[in-house]
Amino acid sequence: MPSHLIWEIPKKEKALYLTFDDGPVAGITDETLALLDRFNAKATFFCVGDNVIRNPETYSKIIDSGHSVGNHTFHHLNGWKTTTEDYIRDIEKCSTLVDSNLFRPPYGRITRKQANILSKNYKITMWSVLSGDFDPSVTVAKCIRNVERQARPGSIIVMHDQIKSAATMLQALPVILDLFQKQGFSFEAMSCDRNSAG
């Protein structure tokens, strides 16, 4: 795997980076935003272009609420099963809707060649903590435990604002936010400015 992938953001202070993949999905993403707002927490949403077209108001709400956005391809493509040419084209199509220098490969699957090309224009953002909210065998308690055991200052945590994950994620999220805020952690959005190196 290429070394220029970002797995966490080195931090001395107690900051965590919550990220949500696969949205925006009307209703689910809106509930997610309401929970984040309740805890005064910021997050980063890796958006699928096709979902942005379907849910433009929800997408605008993410940005208006002060969160970051990232590119998650237009059609949620698996890089291992897609030619480099088609993969890059799909990401460029998403970039016409999602103005961000952050990119996360769906399923975490990206080839070395794809990553080498994309790293010239994007910060390819992976994760250090996988909540497991997308897995039907993972209970709400296990999802919370996965984050509680693995998160440390600078961790990038993955959750999903999509139909398959909603029941687990929306129950686990407020517990996670409360748990870490009581330990003195803040939840920050990643910088998605194309002109920023940070």
Tab-separated table of C-alpha atoms in Angstrom:
chain	number	residue	atom	x	y	z
A	1	MET	CA	0.000	0.000	0.000
A	2	PRO	CA	1.425	3.451	-0.874
A	3	SER	CA	3.004	5.333	2.004
A	4	HIS	CA	1.229	8.606	1.184
A	5	LEU	CA	-2.112	7.368	2.469
A	6	ILE	CA	-3.318	9.196	5.596
A	7	TRP	CA	-4.332	6.846	8.426
A	8	GLU	CA	-4.410	9.325	11.299
A	9	ILE	CA	-3.518	12.934	12.070
A	10	PRO	CA	-0.727	13.217	14.632
A	11	LYS	CA	-2.019	15.290	17.523
A	12	LYS	CA	-0.752	16.041	20.990
A	13	GLU	CA	-4.068	17.475	22.121
A	14	LYS	CA	-7.166	15.327	22.569
A	15	ALA	CA	-8.751	15.676	19.130
A	16	LEU	CA	-10.590	12.991	17.183
A	17	TYR	CA	-11.717	12.984	13.550
A	18	LEU	CA	-15.121	11.414	12.974
A	19	THR	CA	-15.778	10.588	9.337
A	20	PHE	CA	-18.962	9.397	7.661
A	21	ASP	CA	-18.974	7.509	4.358
A	22	ASP	CA	-21.486	6.919	1.563
A	23	GLY	CA	-23.979	9.755	2.080
A	24	PRO	CA	-25.606	12.105	1.874
A	25	VAL	CA	-28.841	10.227	2.508
A	26	ALA	CA	-31.907	12.332	3.350
A	27	GLY	CA	-33.133	11.588	6.850
A	28	ILE	CA	-30.096	9.572	7.983
A	29	THR	CA	-27.535	12.302	7.286
A	30	ASP	CA	-29.932	14.899	8.728
A	31	GLU	CA	-30.221	12.912	11.976
A	32	THR	CA	-26.434	12.554	12.053
A	33	LEU	CA	-26.029	16.317	11.692
A	34	ALA	CA	-28.532	16.932	14.497
A	35	LEU	CA	-26.596	14.622	16.837
A	36	LEU	CA	-23.276	16.267	15.994
A	37	ASP	CA	-24.852	19.680	16.583
A	38	ARG	CA	-26.194	18.589	19.953
A	39	PHE	CA	-22.636	17.789	21.074
A	40	ASN	CA	-21.071	20.755	19.258
A	41	ALA	CA	-18.941	18.259	17.306
A	42	LYS	CA	-17.576	18.631	13.788
A	43	ALA	CA	-17.002	15.782	11.322
A	44	THR	CA	-15.985	15.008	7.749
A	45	PHE	CA	-18.439	13.487	5.273
A	46	PHE	CA	-17.033	11.465	2.373
A	47	CYS	CA	-19.805	11.857	-0.171
A	48	VAL	CA	-20.815	9.707	-3.133
A	49	GLY	CA	-21.520	11.971	-6.110
A	50	ASP	CA	-24.685	10.134	-7.089
A	51	ASN	CA	-26.064	10.697	-3.576
A	52	VAL	CA	-25.188	14.398	-3.730
A	53	ILE	CA	-27.342	14.693	-6.865
A	54	ARG	CA	-30.200	12.812	-5.177
A	55	ASN	CA	-29.992	14.790	-1.925
A	56	PRO	CA	-28.717	18.305	-2.721
A	57	GLU	CA	-30.415	19.962	0.259
A	58	THR	CA	-28.870	17.493	2.707
A	59	TYR	CA	-25.457	18.011	1.093
A	60	SER	CA	-25.815	21.794	1.478
A	61	LYS	CA	-26.794	21.282	5.101
A	62	ILE	CA	-23.497	19.425	5.791
A	63	ILE	CA	-21.505	22.412	4.543
A	64	ASP	CA	-23.766	25.033	6.133
A	65	SER	CA	-23.347	23.246	9.491
A	66	GLY	CA	-19.568	23.766	9.349
A	67	HIS	CA	-18.500	20.210	8.545
A	68	SER	CA	-15.948	19.116	5.942
A	69	VAL	CA	-16.665	17.070	2.844
A	70	GLY	CA	-14.568	14.632	0.847
A	71	ASN	CA	-14.801	12.811	-2.472
A	72	HIS	CA	-15.904	9.155	-2.272
A	73	THR	CA	-16.227	8.591	-6.066
A	74	PHE	CA	-19.421	9.182	-8.032
A	75	HIS	CA	-20.636	5.554	-8.098
A	76	HIS	CA	-18.960	4.089	-4.951
A	77	LEU	CA	-16.423	2.172	-7.014
A	78	ASN	CA	-14.073	-0.537	-5.796
A	79	GLY	CA	-10.615	0.469	-7.016
A	80	TRP	CA	-9.440	-3.136	-7.157
A	81	LYS	CA	-12.224	-3.998	-9.608
A	82	THR	CA	-12.071	-0.846	-11.744
A	83	THR	CA	-9.561	0.213	-14.383
A	84	THR	CA	-7.423	3.173	-13.345
A	85	GLU	CA	-8.838	5.249	-16.213
A	86	ASP	CA	-12.471	4.588	-15.195
A	87	TYR	CA	-11.681	5.088	-11.502
A	88	ILE	CA	-10.041	8.497	-12.028
A	89	ARG	CA	-12.863	9.576	-14.367
A	90	ASP	CA	-15.462	8.664	-11.734
A	91	ILE	CA	-13.610	10.642	-9.064
A	92	GLU	CA	-13.357	13.634	-11.391
A	93	LYS	CA	-17.115	13.416	-11.996
A	94	CYS	CA	-17.690	13.514	-8.230
A	95	SER	CA	-15.290	16.468	-7.928
A	96	THR	CA	-17.661	18.610	-10.032
A	97	LEU	CA	-20.101	18.315	-7.114
A	98	VAL	CA	-17.797	17.895	-4.092
A	99	ASP	CA	-15.145	20.615	-3.970
A	100	SER	CA	-12.544	19.062	-1.698
A	101	ASN	CA	-8.944	17.887	-1.699
A	102	LEU	CA	-9.889	14.914	0.497
A	103	PHE	CA	-10.533	11.538	-1.109
A	104	ARG	CA	-11.422	8.221	0.482
A	105	PRO	CA	-11.485	5.035	-1.613
A	106	PRO	CA	-14.729	3.063	-1.157
A	107	TYR	CA	-14.078	-0.175	0.772
A	108	GLY	CA	-10.550	1.169	1.367
A	109	ARG	CA	-9.585	-0.485	-1.929
A	110	ILE	CA	-7.213	1.401	-4.162
A	111	THR	CA	-4.304	0.250	-6.311
A	112	ARG	CA	-0.807	1.704	-6.077
A	113	LYS	CA	-1.154	3.233	-9.546
A	114	GLN	CA	-4.489	4.872	-8.696
A	115	ALA	CA	-3.072	6.230	-5.434
A	116	ASN	CA	0.054	7.602	-7.107
A	117	ILE	CA	-2.050	9.548	-9.614
A	118	LEU	CA	-4.578	10.805	-7.067
A	119	SER	CA	-1.989	11.850	-4.475
A	120	LYS	CA	-0.952	14.730	-6.741
A	121	ASN	CA	-4.321	16.441	-6.168
A	122	TYR	CA	-5.848	14.738	-3.142
A	123	LYS	CA	-5.120	13.808	0.429
A	124	ILE	CA	-6.054	10.112	0.302
A	125	THR	CA	-7.695	9.576	3.651
A	126	MET	CA	-8.026	6.132	5.199
A	127	TRP	CA	-8.715	5.502	8.907
A	128	SER	CA	-7.247	4.168	12.128
A	129	VAL	CA	-10.539	3.185	13.787
A	130	LEU	CA	-13.240	1.138	12.046
A	131	SER	CA	-16.482	1.243	14.023
A	132	GLY	CA	-18.014	-1.730	12.196
A	133	ASP	CA	-21.440	-0.038	12.015
A	134	PHE	CA	-21.942	-1.418	8.472
A	135	ASP	CA	-21.647	-5.053	9.615
A	136	PRO	CA	-25.022	-6.619	10.559
A	137	SER	CA	-23.254	-8.910	13.041
A	138	VAL	CA	-21.858	-5.924	14.982
A	139	THR	CA	-24.193	-4.806	17.772
A	140	VAL	CA	-24.521	-1.207	18.919
A	141	ALA	CA	-22.516	-2.082	22.059
A	142	LYS	CA	-19.747	-3.686	19.984
A	143	CYS	CA	-19.652	-0.686	17.643
A	144	ILE	CA	-19.164	1.625	20.642
A	145	ARG	CA	-16.543	-0.714	22.106
A	146	ASN	CA	-14.613	-0.819	18.813
A	147	VAL	CA	-14.225	2.952	18.921
A	148	GLU	CA	-13.640	3.172	22.675
A	149	ARG	CA	-10.787	0.644	22.598
A	150	GLN	CA	-8.965	1.946	19.535
A	151	ALA	CA	-9.368	5.728	19.503
A	152	ARG	CA	-6.488	7.932	20.642
A	153	PRO	CA	-5.549	11.563	19.948
A	154	GLY	CA	-5.512	12.101	16.170
A	155	SER	CA	-7.507	8.988	15.283
A	156	ILE	CA	-9.637	9.017	12.132
A	157	ILE	CA	-12.840	7.115	12.923
A	158	VAL	CA	-15.088	5.654	10.209
A	159	MET	CA	-18.862	5.494	10.469
A	160	HIS	CA	-21.496	5.398	7.717
A	161	ASP	CA	-24.503	7.663	7.074
A	162	GLN	CA	-26.284	5.178	4.834
A	163	ILE	CA	-29.336	2.911	5.077
A	164	LYS	CA	-27.502	-0.325	5.918
A	165	SER	CA	-25.690	1.232	8.880
A	166	ALA	CA	-28.288	3.710	10.135
A	167	ALA	CA	-29.873	1.709	12.967
A	168	THR	CA	-26.515	0.905	14.572
A	169	MET	CA	-24.742	4.167	13.791
A	170	LEU	CA	-27.475	6.501	15.034
A	171	GLN	CA	-27.619	4.677	18.376
A	172	ALA	CA	-23.854	4.393	18.796
A	173	LEU	CA	-22.941	7.944	17.756
A	174	PRO	CA	-24.368	9.887	20.730
A	175	VAL	CA	-22.804	7.414	23.174
A	176	ILE	CA	-19.401	7.775	21.475
A	177	LEU	CA	-19.648	11.575	21.429
A	178	ASP	CA	-20.625	11.699	25.103
A	179	LEU	CA	-18.022	9.141	26.164
A	180	PHE	CA	-15.065	10.943	24.609
A	181	GLN	CA	-16.188	14.469	25.426
A	182	LYS	CA	-16.335	13.466	29.085
A	183	GLN	CA	-12.670	12.422	28.716
A	184	GLY	CA	-11.798	15.882	27.396
A	185	PHE	CA	-11.727	15.063	23.675
A	186	SER	CA	-12.949	17.394	20.949
A	187	PHE	CA	-14.287	16.262	17.576
A	188	GLU	CA	-12.834	18.197	14.654
A	189	ALA	CA	-13.436	18.326	10.913
A	190	MET	CA	-10.532	17.636	8.583
A	191	SER	CA	-9.359	20.473	6.360
A	192	CYS	CA	-10.795	19.990	2.878
A	193	ASP	CA	-9.561	23.192	1.264
A	194	ARG	CA	-7.942	22.547	-2.112
A	195	ASN	CA	-5.501	25.375	-1.336
A	196	SER	CA	-4.541	24.023	2.066
A	197	ALA	CA	-1.757	21.579	2.840
A	198	GLY	CA	-3.106	20.959	6.349
